[in-house]
């Protein structure tokens, strides 16, 4: 697992579409959240971990802390 890089976005978009689990609107929203993380990596609301094997992106998870709690997180996207 590693941090998100701006160059990951096209492949993550391809993975989201290839799952067949998300509508076009859902893929668009998922990509908007990834764009937020790329544009403002210091923002605290969304965290991303990218799974990679032998240099190939296998998937990702986007999650964030649950407000008013300590150590609790919501998973927003996983593909």
N, CA, C and O atoms as a MOPAC input file, in Angstrom:
PM7 MOZYME 1SCF
protein

 N      0.85500 1    -1.17400 1     0.00000 1
 C      0.00000 1     0.00000 1     0.00000 1
 C      0.90000 1     1.23500 1     0.00000 1
 O      1.96900 1     1.26400 1     0.61000 1
 N      0.42200 1     2.23600 1    -0.70300 1
 C      1.18500 1     3.47900 1    -0.77100 1
 C      0.22700 1     4.64900 1    -0.93500 1
 O     -0.97200 1     4.47000 1    -1.15000 1
 N      0.78600 1     5.85400 1    -0.82700 1
 C     -0.00700 1     7.06300 1    -1.00500 1
 C     -0.40100 1     7.24800 1    -2.47400 1
 O      0.23000 1     6.71100 1    -3.38400 1
 N     -1.45300 1     8.01600 1    -2.66400 1
 C     -1.94600 1     8.35600 1    -3.99500 1
 C     -0.99200 1     9.32100 1    -4.69200 1
 O     -0.47200 1    10.25100 1    -4.07600 1
 N     -0.77100 1     9.08700 1    -5.98500 1
 C      0.01000 1     9.99700 1    -6.82900 1
 C     -0.91600 1    10.53700 1    -7.92000 1
 O     -1.83000 1     9.83500 1    -8.35300 1
 N     -0.69200 1    11.76500 1    -8.36400 1
 C     -1.52600 1    12.30500 1    -9.45000 1
 C     -1.53800 1    11.41400 1   -10.68900 1
 O     -2.54600 1    11.34100 1   -11.39200 1
 N     -0.44000 1    10.74600 1   -10.95500 1
 C     -0.36300 1     9.88700 1   -12.14500 1
 C     -1.20500 1     8.62000 1   -12.01900 1
 O     -1.38300 1     7.90200 1   -13.00300 1
 N     -1.72700 1     8.33400 1   -10.82000 1
 C     -2.57800 1     7.16000 1   -10.60200 1
 C     -3.99600 1     7.35200 1   -11.12700 1
 O     -4.70300 1     6.37400 1   -11.37100 1
 N     -4.41300 1     8.59000 1   -11.30000 1
 C     -5.82700 1     8.86400 1   -11.57200 1
 C     -6.38300 1     8.14600 1   -12.80700 1
 O     -7.46400 1     7.56400 1   -12.71000 1
 N     -5.71500 1     8.15500 1   -13.94500 1
 C     -6.29500 1     7.44600 1   -15.10300 1
 C     -6.50400 1     5.94900 1   -14.84200 1
 O     -7.52700 1     5.38700 1   -15.23300 1
 N     -5.54700 1     5.31500 1   -14.19000 1
 C     -5.68400 1     3.87600 1   -13.92700 1
 C     -6.78000 1     3.61000 1   -12.90100 1
 O     -7.50800 1     2.62400 1   -13.01900 1
 N     -6.90800 1     4.46900 1   -11.90000 1
 C     -7.97700 1     4.28000 1   -10.91500 1
 C     -9.34100 1     4.48900 1   -11.55900 1
 O    -10.30000 1     3.79700 1   -11.21600 1
 N     -9.43700 1     5.42700 1   -12.48100 1
 C    -10.68700 1     5.61800 1   -13.22100 1
 C    -11.01600 1     4.35500 1   -14.02000 1
 O    -12.16400 1     3.91200 1   -14.04000 1
 N    -10.01400 1     3.78100 1   -14.67200 1
 C    -10.21900 1     2.55500 1   -15.44300 1
 C    -10.68800 1     1.42000 1   -14.54200 1
 O    -11.59500 1     0.67000 1   -14.90500 1
 N    -10.07400 1     1.29200 1   -13.37000 1
 C    -10.45100 1     0.23100 1   -12.42800 1
 C    -11.89100 1     0.42100 1   -11.96200 1
 O    -12.66400 1    -0.53700 1   -11.93100 1
 N    -12.25400 1     1.64500 1   -11.60300 1
 C    -13.62600 1     1.91200 1   -11.16100 1
 C    -14.63300 1     1.51300 1   -12.23500 1
 O    -15.64000 1     0.87000 1   -11.93700 1
 N    -14.36600 1     1.89000 1   -13.47700 1
 C    -15.27800 1     1.54900 1   -14.57000 1
 C    -15.29500 1     0.04700 1   -14.83700 1
 O    -16.34800 1    -0.52200 1   -15.12500 1
 N    -14.13700 1    -0.59200 1   -14.74300 1
 C    -14.02300 1    -2.01600 1   -15.07500 1
 C    -14.73400 1    -2.92200 1   -14.07900 1
 O    -15.08800 1    -4.05100 1   -14.41900 1
 N    -14.94700 1    -2.44700 1   -12.85900 1
 C    -15.62000 1    -3.30500 1   -11.87700 1
 C    -17.04700 1    -3.62100 1   -12.29600 1
 O    -17.56600 1    -4.69500 1   -11.99100 1
 N    -17.68000 1    -2.68600 1   -12.99400 1
 C    -19.07800 1    -2.85800 1   -13.34500 1
 C    -20.01400 1    -2.65900 1   -12.16200 1
 O    -21.22900 1    -2.80700 1   -12.29200 1
 N    -19.44800 1    -2.32200 1   -11.01000 1
 C    -20.24300 1    -2.16600 1    -9.79000 1
 C    -20.76500 1    -0.74500 1    -9.60100 1
 O    -21.67300 1    -0.51600 1    -8.80300 1
 N    -20.19500 1     0.20400 1   -10.33200 1
 C    -20.54100 1     1.60900 1   -10.12300 1
 C    -21.18300 1     2.19500 1   -11.36800 1
 O    -20.80500 1     1.86700 1   -12.49300 1
 N    -22.15700 1     3.06500 1   -11.15300 1
 C    -22.74800 1     3.80300 1   -12.26900 1
 C    -21.75500 1     4.86800 1   -12.73300 1
 O    -20.77200 1     5.15200 1   -12.04900 1
 N    -22.02000 1     5.44500 1   -13.88600 1
 C    -21.16400 1     6.52200 1   -14.39100 1
 C    -21.13200 1     7.68800 1   -13.40600 1
 O    -20.08200 1     8.29500 1   -13.19900 1
 N    -22.27300 1     8.00300 1   -12.79900 1
 C    -22.32900 1     9.09500 1   -11.81800 1
 C    -21.48700 1     8.76700 1   -10.58500 1
 O    -20.81700 1     9.64500 1   -10.03900 1
 N    -21.51800 1     7.52100 1   -10.15100 1
 C    -20.71900 1     7.11400 1    -8.99400 1
 C    -19.22600 1     7.18000 1    -9.30100 1
 O    -18.43600 1     7.60100 1    -8.45500 1
 N    -18.84000 1     6.77100 1   -10.49400 1
 C    -17.42900 1     6.86400 1   -10.89300 1
 C    -16.99400 1     8.32700 1   -10.90100 1
 O    -15.89200 1     8.65700 1   -10.46100 1
 N    -17.86000 1     9.19200 1   -11.39900 1
 C    -17.55200 1    10.62500 1   -11.42800 1
 C    -17.32500 1    11.16200 1   -10.01200 1
 O    -16.38500 1    11.92300 1    -9.78200 1
 N    -18.17200 1    10.77600 1    -9.07600 1
 C    -18.02000 1    11.22300 1    -7.68700 1
 C    -16.74300 1    10.66400 1    -7.08000 1
 O    -16.01800 1    11.38000 1    -6.39000 1
 N    -16.46400 1     9.39600 1    -7.32900 1
 C    -15.23400 1     8.78500 1    -6.80900 1
 C    -14.01300 1     9.53500 1    -7.32400 1
 O    -13.07100 1     9.78500 1    -6.57100 1
 N    -14.02500 1     9.89000 1    -8.58900 1
 C    -12.89700 1    10.61700 1    -9.16600 1
 C    -12.79900 1    12.03100 1    -8.60200 1
 O    -11.69500 1    12.54400 1    -8.41800 1
 N    -13.93100 1    12.66600 1    -8.32800 1
 C    -13.90600 1    13.99700 1    -7.71400 1
 C    -13.22100 1    13.95100 1    -6.35300 1
 O    -12.44200 1    14.84500 1    -6.01900 1
 N    -13.50600 1    12.91700 1    -5.56500 1
 C    -12.86800 1    12.79400 1    -4.25500 1
 C    -11.37000 1    12.54400 1    -4.40300 1
 O    -10.57300 1    13.09800 1    -3.64500 1
 N    -10.98200 1    11.72100 1    -5.36300 1
 C     -9.55100 1    11.51000 1    -5.61000 1
 C     -8.88500 1    12.81200 1    -6.04600 1
 O     -7.75300 1    13.09200 1    -5.65000 1
 N     -9.57400 1    13.60500 1    -6.85200 1
 C     -9.03500 1    14.90300 1    -7.26900 1
 C     -8.80900 1    15.81700 1    -6.07100 1
 O     -7.82700 1    16.55900 1    -6.03300 1
 N     -9.70500 1    15.77000 1    -5.09700 1
 C     -9.54600 1    16.57500 1    -3.88100 1
 C     -8.26400 1    16.18800 1    -3.15900 1
 O     -7.49900 1    17.05300 1    -2.73100 1
 N     -8.03200 1    14.89100 1    -3.02600 1
 C     -6.83700 1    14.41300 1    -2.32300 1
 C     -5.57200 1    14.81600 1    -3.08100 1
 O     -4.58100 1    15.20500 1    -2.46200 1
 N     -5.59500 1    14.72900 1    -4.39700 1
 C     -4.42700 1    15.12700 1    -5.19400 1
 C     -4.18300 1    16.63100 1    -5.06900 1
 O     -3.04200 1    17.06400 1    -4.90900 1
 N     -5.24900 1    17.42300 1    -5.14200 1
 C     -5.11300 1    18.88200 1    -5.10600 1
 C     -4.71500 1    19.39700 1    -3.72800 1
 O     -3.96700 1    20.36800 1    -3.61200 1
 N     -5.22100 1    18.73600 1    -2.68100 1
 C     -4.95800 1    19.19200 1    -1.31100 1
 C     -4.61400 1    17.99600 1    -0.43200 1
 O     -5.42900 1    17.58200 1     0.39300 1
 N     -3.42800 1    17.44000 1    -0.59600 1
 C     -3.08200 1    16.23800 1     0.17700 1
 C     -3.08300 1    16.45600 1     1.68700 1
 O     -3.18600 1    15.49700 1     2.45200 1
 N     -2.97000 1    17.70900 1     2.12000 1
 C     -2.95300 1    17.99900 1     3.55800 1
 C     -4.35000 1    18.06600 1     4.17500 1
 O     -4.47500 1    18.12200 1     5.39900 1
 N     -5.39700 1    18.06000 1     3.35600 1
 C     -6.76000 1    18.12900 1     3.90100 1
 C     -7.00600 1    16.87000 1     4.75000 1
 O     -6.50300 1    15.79500 1     4.42100 1
 N     -7.77200 1    16.99800 1     5.83200 1
 C     -7.91100 1    15.88200 1     6.77500 1
 C     -9.10400 1    14.95800 1     6.54300 1
 O     -9.24500 1    13.95100 1     7.23700 1
 N     -9.96000 1    15.28200 1     5.58300 1
 C    -11.22700 1    14.55900 1     5.46300 1
 C    -11.14400 1    13.24500 1     4.70300 1
 O    -11.89500 1    12.31400 1     4.99400 1
 N    -10.24400 1    13.15800 1     3.73700 1
 C    -10.15100 1    11.97400 1     2.89700 1
 C     -8.71400 1    11.46700 1     2.86400 1
 O     -7.77700 1    12.23500 1     2.64800 1
 N     -8.55500 1    10.17300 1     3.08000 1
 C     -7.25800 1     9.51000 1     3.02800 1
 C     -7.34800 1     8.42200 1     1.96700 1
 O     -8.39500 1     7.79700 1     1.79900 1
 N     -6.25800 1     8.19900 1     1.25700 1
 C     -6.24900 1     7.20000 1     0.18700 1
 C     -5.03400 1     6.30200 1     0.34100 1
 O     -3.92700 1     6.77000 1     0.61000 1
 N     -5.25400 1     5.01400 1     0.16800 1
 C     -4.16600 1     4.04300 1     0.08700 1
 C     -4.33400 1     3.29200 1    -1.23000 1
 O     -5.41500 1     2.79300 1    -1.54100 1
 N     -3.26000 1     3.22300 1    -1.99000 1
 C     -3.26700 1     2.55200 1    -3.29200 1
 C     -2.55000 1     1.21300 1    -3.15500 1
 O     -1.43900 1     1.14400 1    -2.62900 1
 N     -3.19300 1     0.15700 1    -3.63200 1
 C     -2.58000 1    -1.17700 1    -3.62100 1
 C     -1.84300 1    -1.37000 1    -4.94100 1
 O     -2.38900 1    -1.14100 1    -6.02000 1
 N     -0.59100 1    -1.79600 1    -4.82700 1
 C      0.24900 1    -1.96600 1    -6.00000 1
 C      0.98500 1    -3.29600 1    -5.89200 1
 O      1.41400 1    -3.68400 1    -4.80500 1
 N      1.12900 1    -3.98300 1    -6.99700 1
 C      1.87500 1    -5.24100 1    -7.03300 1
 C      2.79900 1    -5.20900 1    -8.24500 1
 O      2.34400 1    -5.08900 1    -9.38200 1
 N      4.07600 1    -5.31400 1    -7.99500 1
 C      5.08500 1    -5.29800 1    -9.06500 1
 C      4.91800 1    -4.08500 1    -9.97900 1
 O      5.06400 1    -4.18500 1   -11.19700 1
 N      4.60700 1    -2.93000 1    -9.36800 1
 C      4.47300 1    -1.69800 1   -10.12800 1
 C      3.13300 1    -1.48700 1   -10.79300 1
 O      2.92400 1    -0.46000 1   -11.43900 1
 N      2.21200 1    -2.43900 1   -10.65200 1
 C      0.88100 1    -2.31700 1   -11.26300 1
 C     -0.14300 1    -1.99100 1   -10.18300 1
 O     -0.18200 1    -2.63900 1    -9.13700 1
 N     -0.96700 1    -0.98900 1   -10.44300 1
 C     -2.02400 1    -0.61800 1    -9.50200 1
 C     -3.10400 1    -1.69000 1    -9.53400 1
 O     -3.62500 1    -2.04000 1   -10.59300 1
 N     -3.42800 1    -2.20100 1    -8.35700 1
 C     -4.43000 1    -3.25500 1    -8.23600 1
 C     -5.76900 1    -2.71900 1    -7.72200 1
 O     -6.81300 1    -3.32600 1    -7.96400 1
 N     -5.74300 1    -1.59300 1    -7.02000 1
 C     -6.95900 1    -1.02600 1    -6.46500 1
 C     -6.62900 1     0.06300 1    -5.47000 1
 O     -5.47500 1     0.46700 1    -5.32700 1
 N     -7.66300 1     0.53700 1    -4.78000 1
 C     -7.45100 1     1.59100 1    -3.79200 1
 C     -8.59200 1     1.59700 1    -2.79200 1
 O     -9.63800 1     0.98000 1    -2.99100 1
 N     -8.34700 1     2.32100 1    -1.70500 1
 C     -9.38500 1     2.59000 1    -0.72000 1
 C     -9.32800 1     4.07600 1    -0.38500 1
 O     -8.25000 1     4.64200 1    -0.20600 1
 N    -10.48700 1     4.69300 1    -0.30500 1
 C    -10.60200 1     6.08100 1     0.11400 1
 C    -11.46000 1     6.07200 1     1.36500 1
 O    -12.58300 1     5.56900 1     1.35300 1
 N    -10.93500 1     6.62400 1     2.43100 1
 C    -11.60900 1     6.58600 1     3.72100 1
 C    -11.34800 1     7.88400 1     4.46700 1
 O    -10.51500 1     8.69000 1     4.05200 1
 N    -12.05800 1     8.08300 1     5.56300 1
 C    -11.85100 1     9.29500 1     6.34500 1
 C    -12.36100 1     9.13200 1     7.75600 1
 O    -13.17500 1     8.25400 1     8.04200 1
 N    -11.87100 1     9.99100 1     8.63900 1
 C    -12.27300 1     9.91100 1    10.03700 1
 C    -13.75300 1    10.24800 1    10.22700 1
 O    -14.30800 1    11.10200 1     9.53500 1
 N    -14.37300 1     9.55700 1    11.18100 1
 C    -15.76300 1     9.83600 1    11.53500 1
 C    -15.76100 1    11.04000 1    12.47400 1
 O    -15.07900 1    11.02300 1    13.49800 1
 N    -16.51800 1    12.08500 1    12.13600 1
 C    -16.54800 1    13.26500 1    13.00300 1
 C    -16.97800 1    12.91200 1    14.43300 1
 O    -17.79500 1    12.01800 1    14.65300 1
 N    -16.41700 1    13.62600 1    15.37300 1
 C    -16.75400 1    13.51500 1    16.79800 1
 C    -16.38400 1    12.16400 1    17.40000 1
 O    -16.92500 1    11.78200 1    18.43700 1
 N    -15.47000 1    11.43700 1    16.76300 1
 C    -14.99100 1    10.17000 1    17.31100 1
 C    -13.46900 1    10.18000 1    17.27000 1
 O    -12.85100 1    11.03300 1    16.63400 1
 N    -12.89100 1     9.22300 1    17.95600 1
 C    -11.44300 1     9.07000 1    17.94200 1
 C    -11.09000 1     7.68800 1    17.41900 1
 O    -11.51400 1     6.68100 1    17.98700 1
 N    -10.32700 1     7.63300 1    16.35300 1
 C     -9.87700 1     6.35100 1    15.82600 1
 C    -10.90900 1     5.57600 1    15.03000 1
 O    -10.71400 1     4.39000 1    14.76400 1
 N    -12.00300 1     6.21800 1    14.64300 1
 C    -13.03000 1     5.57100 1    13.82300 1
 C    -13.02300 1     6.18300 1    12.42800 1
 O    -12.85000 1     7.39000 1    12.26500 1
 N    -13.21300 1     5.33000 1    11.42500 1
 C    -13.14800 1     5.77900 1    10.04300 1
 C    -14.31400 1     5.20900 1     9.24600 1
 O    -14.80100 1     4.11300 1     9.52600 1
 N    -14.75000 1     5.97200 1     8.25100 1
 C    -15.72500 1     5.50600 1     7.26400 1
 C    -14.97600 1     5.17300 1     5.98300 1
 O    -14.05500 1     5.89000 1     5.59300 1
 N    -15.36900 1     4.08700 1     5.33100 1
 C    -14.84800 1     3.76900 1     4.00500 1
 C    -15.81200 1     4.38300 1     2.99900 1
 O    -17.00500 1     4.07800 1     3.00300 1
 N    -15.28800 1     5.24800 1     2.13800 1
 C    -16.11700 1     5.89900 1     1.13300 1
 C    -16.08600 1     5.15900 1    -0.19900 1
 O    -17.11900 1     5.00300 1    -0.84800 1
 N    -14.90000 1     4.70100 1    -0.60800 1
 C    -14.76400 1     3.98900 1    -1.87800 1
 C    -13.70700 1     2.91700 1    -1.73700 1
 O    -12.68900 1     3.11300 1    -1.07300 1
 N    -13.95400 1     1.79500 1    -2.36000 1
 C    -12.95900 1     0.73200 1    -2.42900 1
 C    -13.13400 1     0.04100 1    -3.77700 1
 O    -14.24100 1    -0.35200 1    -4.14700 1
 N    -12.06400 1    -0.09800 1    -4.48200 1
 C    -12.11400 1    -0.75500 1    -5.79700 1
 C    -10.76500 1    -1.39500 1    -6.07700 1
 O    -10.57700 1    -2.00500 1    -7.12900 1

